[in-house]
Amino acid sequence: MTNNTWHSTGLDEILLSLNSKQEEGLSLTEVRKRQSIYSNSLEDDKRLSPLIIFINQFTDTMVLVLLGATVISGLIGAMADAITIMAIVVINATLGFIQEYRAERSLEEIKKLASPHAIVLREGRRVKLPASELVPGDIVFLETGDKVPADLRLLESFSLEIDEAILTGESFPVKKNALITIPDRTPLAERINMAFMGTVITRGRARAVIVTTGMNTEVGQIAKMMKETERPLTPLQVRLDQLGKILIVICLVVCTLVSLLGIYRGENIMVMLMAGISLAVAAIPEGLPAIVTVVLALGVQKMARRNAIIRKLPAVETLGCTTVICSDKTGTLTQNQMTVGRLATIDTTMGITGNGYEPRGSFQQEANEINPLSAINIRLIMEVALNCNNAILEKRKDSYQIQGDPTEASLLVMAQKAGMTRLYKRQREIPFDSARKKMSIVVEADGEYLVFCKGALEVLIPSCKQIIKQDQTQPLREEHKEYFYFLQEQWAGEALRILGFAAKKIKPADINLPDDALESGLTLLGICGMSDPPRRGVEKSVAACLNAGITPIMITGDHPVTALAIAKKIGISEGNEVLTGSDLEQLTDQDLYRKSLTTRVFARVAPEHKNRIVEVLKKNKEVVAMTGDGVNDAPALKSADIGIAMGMSGTEVSREASSMTLADDDFSTIVAAIYEGRAIYDNIRKFIRYLLGCNIGEVLVMFLASLLGMPLPLIPIQILWVNLVTDGLPAMALGLEPPEPGIMNRKPRPSSEGIFARRLGWMVLSRGFYISMVTLLVFIIAILYARLNGIDPLPLSRSMAFTTLVAAQLFYVFECRSEKYTAFELGFFRNKFLLIAVFCSICMHLMVLYLPCMQGIFYSVGLNYWQWALILILTGWKFISKLILYLWKRVFAFKWDYAKIKA
Ligand code: ATP
């Protein structure tokens, strides 16, 4: 069978040809066999091979120039120099390679985490699997908000509508029908019994069989779809990129000046050329973008371990700027563990006992167990609860698991507790969505056609004309409505979620009436109240948000009183202010913003209201994180600064529109992600502070020495060595610094803040200047000392300047660990990577100073005690004084910050 005949072939024949069964799906052995033949992936494997990444390290222009110059100097005769320079360049490239390779792999892992999933039938069981594992013949279940995972032939469909714009360009969703077989030559846009990969279910649900996968699908054949989009840079990466370009120009100008001044003074041309180039290689912070990527990528992996899956890298930065979190209630702030605990009809109210989803419990009135099914209206409620329902309750080992909507699962449990198990044949379904807030089905029961409807009470009551009271149908009067509304307010005040039930009989000919007509003239049966306790730890997370200057706002489709009761329980709201969707419609944007400054609860809102709230908050300079799960939430998720989708209960469409997914749907995970986001940004600032401070120091030493007409304080090979020893590992290790205390005690970072804000620019410049000054000072002192003692001045003074530069940078790296605390207050041994990096750097430098073979290459000499003392005092006085102060405070432990930090 070809791609062009699936729609024109009968269902039985298709299932036969694919060797699959509608109720069973494929066997696991069959799946394995097919997976070795078929792939369901659209993307080319564009992974950069490790070799290419390594070779790319040598394509940097400055490195190429350096290598060229090295070869020339090697040819001229300085062979040992040439080999050492080559070795340093290779070690540097290896470090660069490790960083980039890790970044690549981490980004790939992130991509995998965010890949789409689908619900499939395998050996008779529904399982959720990555879409990439599907094969032809798999039976899949589709729901509103799903992305179609392959090309499918529909087996059954209920009110199914699919947005096929990506294939056909048609902006209106197409109504689908599984039961039709259509002619061979029907164009793609009219194949209404098919669903195509990448299209989106906007309404309804279906069961379907996969007919083609991966590149063989319709979308796979459109070549342009397969072009992988460029990996976007984060705003910080873009800014750093621009900064990098400016720094390159400055470095090149200064390095050229250094070379020219040296040549003008009569120094060896080749040496000056090499010095200029080496300085440029050392000073240009070429490692910056790679370290930023690694730090971002590692941070993203850490977030994933805490259940926050980043889909778009820029979100990591934006997280630190978030000022408002707009969160759904059900499932995010609450557990989404629904249990129906109350039931009421116009005649009676009762309690329902039992725990969780186990269908064991009783119906009680004034502590007496009763048989609920003796009244007609309650029997009908149970039939609606059981049939107007798409959830599945399964017993696995000793516990009950659910699939589908927890609200509906709790209704199944209630019906089963009442002993109701009879399922009718479903003829039609008008699905639930959070804008309609109700769901209806038509069933055939013993030759009669019945409409069953359940939904929010305010939505249901206007569609009802009758009520069943004492087993008699009578007109629905105001007093009946008021009674139910009164009960709703009362139950909602106890944080219960309320759902109403209604039904009516129709003629067979009315099955296909328009939705509105089918859902009118109903008979009201009663209401139930279900509990959904707040998530564990959410109260703490709300408090953490408030402490961090972030306003949590609850936006829910639920009843205002229920929403407010939960909001108060978890500390989101202290007052009684609630805005409903209909209130919102009356307000201008300005009034809405004013209200949003004090309102913490928005209830009975539809998805489009969410979008409006985001827009208004954003217009007023708030940085908004917004959660959402439904297909209609996609616009709000897209327009929020950070759209947050639900990994467990959310739709595929909402996940795609978002920049972050919560694997556990938990509000606390958002707060954890903000914490990590702030820490990552801090770390990026830390190594920028370090790298730039060091590089400015190196350039200034050489530049000032040239201006003052002094000999070169460092020869090319030493410059490259300093760069290797100080820039590589220690800078990287700074990026891995654990979050410092008090991260969530400060206000969000303004989103417009530049990299050098909060005195970072000053810190970098002043430290660069200081490093250069002490290096020059030591250089001059060493020359004077050598002259006075009749020693050859250059090897000693250069070794001392060289050591000063290294020592100053290694002390500085500890200072860069925090802008607020000293390294000792933070816990000196807390960043193990940094200690290892510094230890390695020290060993490498000592080798260069003291190993005779290295002395020959680096023109270095060993230093004596006082020379070391001079260097360590000049470069490390700040570090040493802080250590003394720290020890003093520890020993004479009075009140001080340390205790607070540790707490
Ligand atoms: P949140 O936006 O916080 O997740 P929610 O889940 O309460 O809130 P919706 O799912 O939009 O919001 O539900 C709104 C209302 O619709 C509920 O209060 C309930 O009355 C009704 N409702 C919820 N689920 C169903 C359902 N499966 N069938 C019929 N009505 C439902």
Coordinates of N, CA, C and O in Angstrom, one line a residue, residues 468-599:
I468 N -35.2 17.0 38.7 CA -35.9 15.9 39.3 C -35.9 16.0 40.8 O -34.9 16.1 41.5
K469 N -37.2 16.1 41.3 CA -37.3 16.2 42.8 C -38.2 15.1 43.3 O -39.3 14.9 42.7
Q470 N -37.8 14.4 44.3 CA -38.6 13.2 44.8 C -39.1 12.3 43.6 O -40.3 12.1 43.5
D471 N -38.1 12.0 42.8 CA -38.3 11.1 41.7 C -39.3 11.6 40.6 O -39.7 10.9 39.7
Q472 N -39.7 12.9 40.7 CA -40.6 13.5 39.7 C -39.9 14.6 39.0 O -39.2 15.4 39.6
T473 N -40.1 14.7 37.7 CA -39.5 15.8 36.9 C -40.4 17.0 37.1 O -41.7 16.9 36.9
Q474 N -39.9 18.1 37.4 CA -40.7 19.4 37.5 C -39.9 20.5 37.0 O -38.7 20.5 36.8
P475 N -40.6 21.7 36.6 CA -39.8 22.8 36.1 C -38.8 23.3 37.1 O -39.0 23.3 38.3
L476 N -37.7 23.8 36.5 CA -36.6 24.3 37.4 C -36.9 25.7 37.8 O -37.2 26.6 36.9
R477 N -37.1 26.0 39.1 CA -37.5 27.3 39.5 C -36.3 28.0 40.1 O -35.2 27.4 40.4
E478 N -36.5 29.4 40.3 CA -35.4 30.2 40.9 C -34.9 29.6 42.2 O -33.7 29.6 42.5
E479 N -35.9 29.2 43.1 CA -35.5 28.7 44.4 C -34.5 27.5 44.3 O -33.6 27.3 45.1
H480 N -34.8 26.6 43.3 CA -33.9 25.5 43.1 C -32.5 26.0 42.7 O -31.5 25.5 43.3
K481 N -32.5 26.9 41.8 CA -31.1 27.4 41.4 C -30.4 28.0 42.6 O -29.2 27.8 42.8
E482 N -31.2 28.9 43.3 CA -30.5 29.5 44.5 C -30.0 28.5 45.5 O -28.9 28.7 46.1
Y483 N -30.8 27.5 45.6 CA -30.3 26.5 46.6 C -29.0 25.9 46.2 O -28.1 25.8 47.0
F484 N -28.9 25.5 44.9 CA -27.6 24.9 44.4 C -26.5 26.0 44.5 O -25.3 25.6 44.9
Y485 N -26.8 27.2 44.1 CA -25.7 28.2 44.2 C -25.3 28.4 45.6 O -24.1 28.6 45.9
F486 N -26.2 28.4 46.5 CA -25.9 28.6 48.0 C -25.0 27.5 48.4 O -23.9 27.7 49.1
L487 N -25.3 26.2 48.0 CA -24.5 25.1 48.4 C -23.1 25.2 47.8 O -22.1 24.9 48.5
Q488 N -23.1 25.6 46.6 CA -21.8 25.8 45.9 C -20.9 26.7 46.7 O -19.7 26.4 46.9
E489 N -21.5 27.9 47.1 CA -20.7 28.9 47.8 C -20.1 28.2 49.1 O -19.0 28.4 49.5
Q490 N -21.0 27.5 49.7 CA -20.6 26.9 51.0 C -19.5 25.9 50.9 O -18.5 25.9 51.6
W491 N -19.7 25.0 49.9 CA -18.7 24.0 49.7 C -17.4 24.6 49.2 O -16.3 24.2 49.6
A492 N -17.5 25.5 48.3 CA -16.3 26.2 47.7 C -15.5 26.8 48.8 O -14.3 26.9 48.8
G493 N -16.2 27.4 49.8 CA -15.5 28.0 50.9 C -14.6 27.0 51.7 O -13.7 27.4 52.4
E494 N -15.0 25.8 51.5 CA -14.1 24.7 52.1 C -13.1 24.2 51.1 O -12.6 23.1 51.3
A495 N -12.9 24.9 50.1 CA -11.9 24.6 49.0 C -12.3 23.4 48.2 O -11.5 22.8 47.6
L496 N -13.6 23.1 48.2 CA -14.1 22.0 47.3 C -14.3 22.5 45.9 O -14.7 23.6 45.7
R497 N -14.1 21.6 44.9 CA -14.3 21.9 43.5 C -15.7 21.3 43.2 O -16.0 20.2 43.5
I498 N -16.5 22.1 42.5 CA -17.9 21.7 42.3 C -18.2 21.4 40.9 O -17.7 22.1 40.0
L499 N -19.0 20.4 40.7 CA -19.3 19.9 39.3 C -20.8 19.6 39.3 O -21.3 19.0 40.3
G500 N -21.5 20.1 38.3 CA -23.0 19.8 38.2 C -23.2 18.7 37.2 O -22.4 18.5 36.3
F501 N -24.4 18.0 37.3 CA -24.8 17.0 36.4 C -26.2 17.2 35.9 O -27.1 17.7 36.6
A502 N -26.3 16.9 34.6 CA -27.7 17.1 33.9 C -27.8 16.0 32.9 O -26.8 15.4 32.4
A503 N -29.1 15.8 32.5 CA -29.3 14.8 31.4 C -30.6 15.1 30.7 O -31.4 16.0 31.2
K504 N -30.9 14.5 29.6 CA -32.2 14.6 28.9 C -32.3 13.5 27.9 O -31.3 12.9 27.5
K505 N -33.6 13.2 27.6 CA -33.8 12.2 26.6 C -34.0 12.9 25.2 O -34.6 14.0 25.2
I506 N -33.5 12.3 24.1 CA -33.7 12.9 22.8 C -34.2 11.8 21.8 O -34.1 10.6 22.1
K507 N -34.7 12.3 20.7 CA -35.1 11.4 19.6 C -33.9 11.0 18.8 O -33.0 11.8 18.7
P508 N -33.9 9.8 18.2 CA -32.7 9.4 17.5 C -32.3 10.4 16.4 O -31.1 10.6 16.2
A509 N -33.3 11.1 15.8 CA -33.0 12.1 14.8 C -32.2 13.3 15.3 O -31.6 14.0 14.5
D510 N -32.3 13.5 16.6 CA -31.7 14.7 17.2 C -30.2 14.5 17.5 O -29.5 15.5 18.0
I511 N -29.7 13.3 17.3 CA -28.3 13.1 17.7 C -27.3 14.1 17.1 O -26.4 14.6 17.7
N512 N -27.6 14.5 15.8 CA -26.7 15.4 15.2 C -27.0 16.9 15.3 O -26.6 17.7 14.5
L513 N -27.9 17.2 16.2 CA -28.2 18.6 16.4 C -27.0 19.5 16.7 O -26.0 18.9 17.2
P514 N -27.0 20.8 16.4 CA -25.8 21.6 16.8 C -25.6 21.5 18.3 O -26.5 21.2 19.1
D515 N -24.3 21.7 18.7 CA -23.9 21.6 20.1 C -24.9 22.3 21.0 O -25.3 21.7 22.0
D516 N -25.2 23.6 20.7 CA -26.0 24.4 21.6 C -27.4 23.8 21.8 O -27.9 23.7 23.0
A517 N -28.0 23.3 20.7 CA -29.3 22.8 20.8 C -29.3 21.5 21.6 O -30.2 21.2 22.4
L518 N -28.3 20.7 21.4 CA -28.2 19.4 22.1 C -28.0 19.6 23.6 O -28.5 18.9 24.4
E519 N -27.3 20.7 23.9 CA -27.0 20.9 25.4 C -28.0 21.9 26.0 O -27.7 22.5 27.0
S520 N -29.2 22.0 25.4 CA -30.2 22.9 26.0 C -31.4 22.1 26.5 O -31.6 20.9 26.1
G521 N -32.2 22.7 27.3 CA -33.4 22.0 27.8 C -33.1 20.8 28.7 O -33.9 19.8 28.7
L522 N -32.0 20.8 29.4 CA -31.6 19.7 30.2 C -32.4 19.6 31.5 O -33.0 20.6 31.9
T523 N -32.2 18.4 32.1 CA -32.8 18.3 33.5 C -31.7 18.2 34.5 O -30.8 17.4 34.4
L524 N -31.7 19.2 35.4 CA -30.7 19.2 36.4 C -30.8 18.1 37.4 O -31.9 17.8 37.9
L525 N -29.7 17.4 37.7 CA -29.7 16.3 38.6 C -29.1 16.6 40.0 O -29.7 16.2 41.0
G526 N -28.0 17.3 40.0 CA -27.4 17.6 41.3 C -26.0 18.0 41.1 O -25.5 18.2 40.0
I527 N -25.3 18.1 42.2 CA -23.9 18.5 42.2 C -23.0 17.6 43.1 O -23.5 17.0 44.0
C528 N -21.7 17.6 42.8 CA -20.8 17.0 43.7 C -19.7 17.9 44.1 O -19.4 18.9 43.3
G529 N -19.1 17.7 45.2 CA -17.9 18.5 45.6 C -16.7 17.6 45.8 O -16.8 16.6 46.5
M530 N -15.6 18.0 45.2 CA -14.4 17.2 45.3 C -13.3 17.9 45.9 O -13.1 19.1 45.7
S531 N -12.5 17.2 46.7 CA -11.4 17.9 47.4 C -10.1 17.7 46.5 O -10.0 16.7 45.9
D532 N -9.2 18.6 46.6 CA -8.0 18.5 45.9 C -7.0 19.3 46.8 O -6.8 20.5 46.6
P533 N -6.3 18.6 47.7 CA -5.5 19.3 48.7 C -4.3 20.0 48.0 O -3.8 19.6 46.9
P534 N -3.8 21.1 48.6 CA -2.6 21.8 48.1 C -1.4 20.8 48.1 O -1.3 19.9 48.9
R535 N -0.5 21.0 47.2 CA 0.7 20.2 47.1 C 1.6 20.4 48.3 O 1.6 21.5 48.9
R536 N 2.3 19.3 48.6 CA 3.2 19.5 49.8 C 4.3 20.4 49.4 O 4.8 20.4 48.3
G537 N 4.6 21.3 50.3 CA 5.8 22.2 50.1 C 5.4 23.5 49.4 O 6.2 24.4 49.2
V538 N 4.1 23.6 48.9 CA 3.8 24.7 48.0 C 3.8 26.0 48.9 O 4.1 27.1 48.4
E539 N 3.4 25.9 50.1 CA 3.3 27.0 51.0 C 4.7 27.7 51.1 O 4.8 28.9 51.1
K540 N 5.6 26.8 51.3 CA 7.0 27.3 51.5 C 7.5 28.0 50.2 O 8.2 29.0 50.3
S541 N 7.2 27.4 49.1 CA 7.6 28.0 47.8 C 7.0 29.3 47.6 O 7.6 30.2 47.1
V542 N 5.7 29.4 48.0 CA 5.0 30.7 47.8 C 5.7 31.8 48.7 O 6.0 32.9 48.2
A543 N 6.1 31.3 49.9 CA 6.8 32.3 50.8 C 8.1 32.6 50.2 O 8.5 33.8 50.3
A544 N 8.8 31.6 49.6 CA 10.1 31.9 49.0 C 10.0 32.9 47.9 O 10.8 33.8 47.7
C545 N 8.9 32.8 47.1 CA 8.7 33.8 46.0 C 8.5 35.2 46.6 O 9.2 36.1 46.1
L546 N 7.7 35.3 47.6 CA 7.4 36.6 48.2 C 8.7 37.2 48.7 O 9.0 38.4 48.5
N547 N 9.5 36.4 49.3 CA 10.8 36.8 49.9 C 11.7 37.3 48.8 O 12.5 38.2 49.0
A548 N 11.6 36.7 47.6 CA 12.5 37.0 46.5 C 12.0 38.1 45.6 O 12.4 38.3 44.5
G549 N 10.9 38.8 46.1 CA 10.4 39.9 45.3 C 9.6 39.4 44.1 O 9.4 40.2 43.1
I550 N 9.1 38.2 44.1 CA 8.3 37.7 43.0 C 6.9 37.5 43.5 O 6.6 37.0 44.5
T551 N 5.9 38.0 42.7 CA 4.5 37.9 43.1 C 3.9 36.7 42.5 O 3.8 36.6 41.2
P552 N 3.4 35.8 43.3 CA 2.7 34.6 42.7 C 1.2 35.0 42.6 O 0.6 35.6 43.4
I553 N 0.7 34.7 41.4 CA -0.7 34.9 41.1 C -1.4 33.6 40.7 O -0.8 32.9 39.9
M554 N -2.6 33.4 41.2 CA -3.3 32.2 40.8 C -4.3 32.5 39.7 O -5.1 33.5 39.8
I555 N -4.2 31.8 38.6 CA -5.2 32.0 37.5 C -5.8 30.7 37.2 O -5.2 29.7 36.8
T556 N -7.1 30.6 37.4 CA -7.8 29.3 37.4 C -9.1 29.3 36.7 O -9.8 30.4 36.7
G557 N -9.5 28.2 36.2 CA -10.8 28.1 35.6 C -11.9 27.7 36.7 O -13.1 27.7 36.4
D558 N -11.4 27.5 37.9 CA -12.3 27.0 38.9 C -13.1 28.2 39.5 O -12.9 29.3 39.2
H559 N -14.0 27.8 40.4 CA -14.9 28.8 41.0 C -14.1 29.8 41.9 O -13.2 29.4 42.6
P560 N -14.5 31.1 41.9 CA -13.7 32.1 42.7 C -13.6 31.7 44.2 O -12.5 31.9 44.8
V561 N -14.7 31.2 44.8 CA -14.6 30.9 46.2 C -13.6 29.8 46.5 O -12.8 29.8 47.4
T562 N -13.7 28.7 45.7 CA -12.8 27.6 45.8 C -11.3 28.1 45.6 O -10.5 27.8 46.4
A563 N -11.1 28.9 44.6 CA -9.8 29.4 44.3 C -9.3 30.2 45.5 O -8.1 30.0 45.9
L564 N -10.1 31.1 46.0 CA -9.7 32.0 47.1 C -9.3 31.1 48.3 O -8.4 31.4 49.0
A565 N -10.2 30.1 48.6 CA -9.9 29.3 49.8 C -8.6 28.6 49.7 O -7.8 28.6 50.7
I566 N -8.2 28.1 48.5 CA -6.9 27.5 48.3 C -5.8 28.5 48.4 O -4.8 28.3 49.1
A567 N -6.0 29.7 47.8 CA -5.0 30.7 47.7 C -4.7 31.2 49.1 O -3.5 31.4 49.5
K568 N -5.7 31.2 50.0 CA -5.5 31.7 51.4 C -4.7 30.6 52.1 O -3.8 30.9 52.9
K569 N -5.1 29.3 51.9 CA -4.4 28.2 52.6 C -2.9 28.2 52.3 O -2.1 27.9 53.2
I570 N -2.5 28.6 51.1 CA -1.1 28.4 50.7 C -0.3 29.7 50.7 O 0.8 29.8 50.4
G571 N -1.1 30.8 51.1 CA -0.4 32.1 51.3 C -0.3 33.0 50.1 O 0.4 34.0 50.1
I572 N -1.0 32.6 49.0 CA -0.9 33.5 47.8 C -1.7 34.8 48.1 O -1.4 35.8 47.7
S573 N -2.8 34.6 48.8 CA -3.7 35.8 49.0 C -4.0 35.9 50.5 O -4.2 35.0 51.2
E574 N -4.0 37.2 50.9 CA -4.4 37.5 52.3 C -5.7 38.1 52.4 O -6.5 37.8 53.3
G575 N -6.0 38.9 51.3 CA -7.3 39.6 51.3 C -8.4 38.7 50.6 O -8.2 37.5 50.4
N576 N -9.5 39.4 50.3 CA -10.6 38.6 49.7 C -10.8 39.0 48.2 O -11.9 38.7 47.6
E577 N -9.9 39.6 47.7 CA -10.1 40.1 46.3 C -9.9 39.0 45.3 O -8.9 38.3 45.3
V578 N -10.9 38.9 44.4 CA -10.8 37.9 43.3 C -11.4 38.6 42.1 O -12.4 39.3 42.2
L579 N -10.8 38.4 41.0 CA -11.3 38.9 39.7 C -11.8 37.7 38.9 O -11.0 36.8 38.7
T580 N -13.0 37.7 38.3 CA -13.4 36.6 37.5 C -13.2 37.0 36.0 O -13.0 38.2 35.7
G581 N -13.3 36.0 35.2 CA -13.2 36.3 33.7 C -14.2 37.3 33.3 O -13.8 38.2 32.5
S582 N -15.4 37.3 33.8 CA -16.4 38.3 33.3 C -16.0 39.7 33.9 O -16.2 40.7 33.2
D583 N -15.4 39.8 35.1 CA -15.0 41.1 35.6 C -13.9 41.6 34.7 O -13.9 42.8 34.4
L584 N -13.0 40.8 34.3 CA -11.9 41.2 33.4 C -12.4 41.9 32.1 O -11.9 42.9 31.7
E585 N -13.5 41.3 31.6 CA -14.0 41.8 30.3 C -14.5 43.3 30.5 O -14.6 44.0 29.5
Q586 N -14.9 43.6 31.7 CA -15.4 45.0 32.0 C -14.3 46.0 32.2 O -14.5 47.2 32.1
L587 N -13.1 45.5 32.4 CA -12.0 46.4 32.8 C -11.2 46.9 31.6 O -10.9 46.1 30.7
T588 N -10.7 48.2 31.7 CA -9.7 48.6 30.7 C -8.4 48.1 31.1 O -8.2 47.6 32.2
D589 N -7.4 48.1 30.1 CA -6.1 47.6 30.4 C -5.5 48.2 31.7 O -4.9 47.6 32.5
Q590 N -5.7 49.6 31.7 CA -5.1 50.3 32.8 C -5.7 49.9 34.2 O -5.0 49.7 35.1
D591 N -7.0 49.8 34.2 CA -7.7 49.4 35.4 C -7.3 48.0 35.8 O -7.1 47.7 36.9
L592 N -7.1 47.1 34.7 CA -6.7 45.7 35.0 C -5.4 45.7 35.7 O -5.1 45.0 36.6
Y593 N -4.4 46.5 35.1 CA -3.1 46.6 35.7 C -3.2 47.0 37.2 O -2.6 46.4 38.1
R594 N -4.0 48.1 37.4 CA -4.1 48.6 38.7 C -4.6 47.5 39.7 O -4.1 47.3 40.8
K595 N -5.6 46.8 39.2 CA -6.2 45.8 40.0 C -5.2 44.6 40.2 O -5.1 44.0 41.3
S596 N -4.4 44.4 39.2 CA -3.5 43.2 39.3 C -2.4 43.5 40.3 O -1.7 42.6 40.7
L597 N -2.2 44.8 40.7 CA -1.2 45.0 41.7 C -1.6 44.5 43.1 O -0.8 44.2 43.9
T598 N -2.9 44.4 43.3 CA -3.4 43.9 44.6 C -4.1 42.5 44.5 O -4.2 41.8 45.5
T599 N -4.6 42.2 43.3 CA -5.4 40.9 43.2 C -4.4 39.8 43.0 O -3.6 39.8 42.1

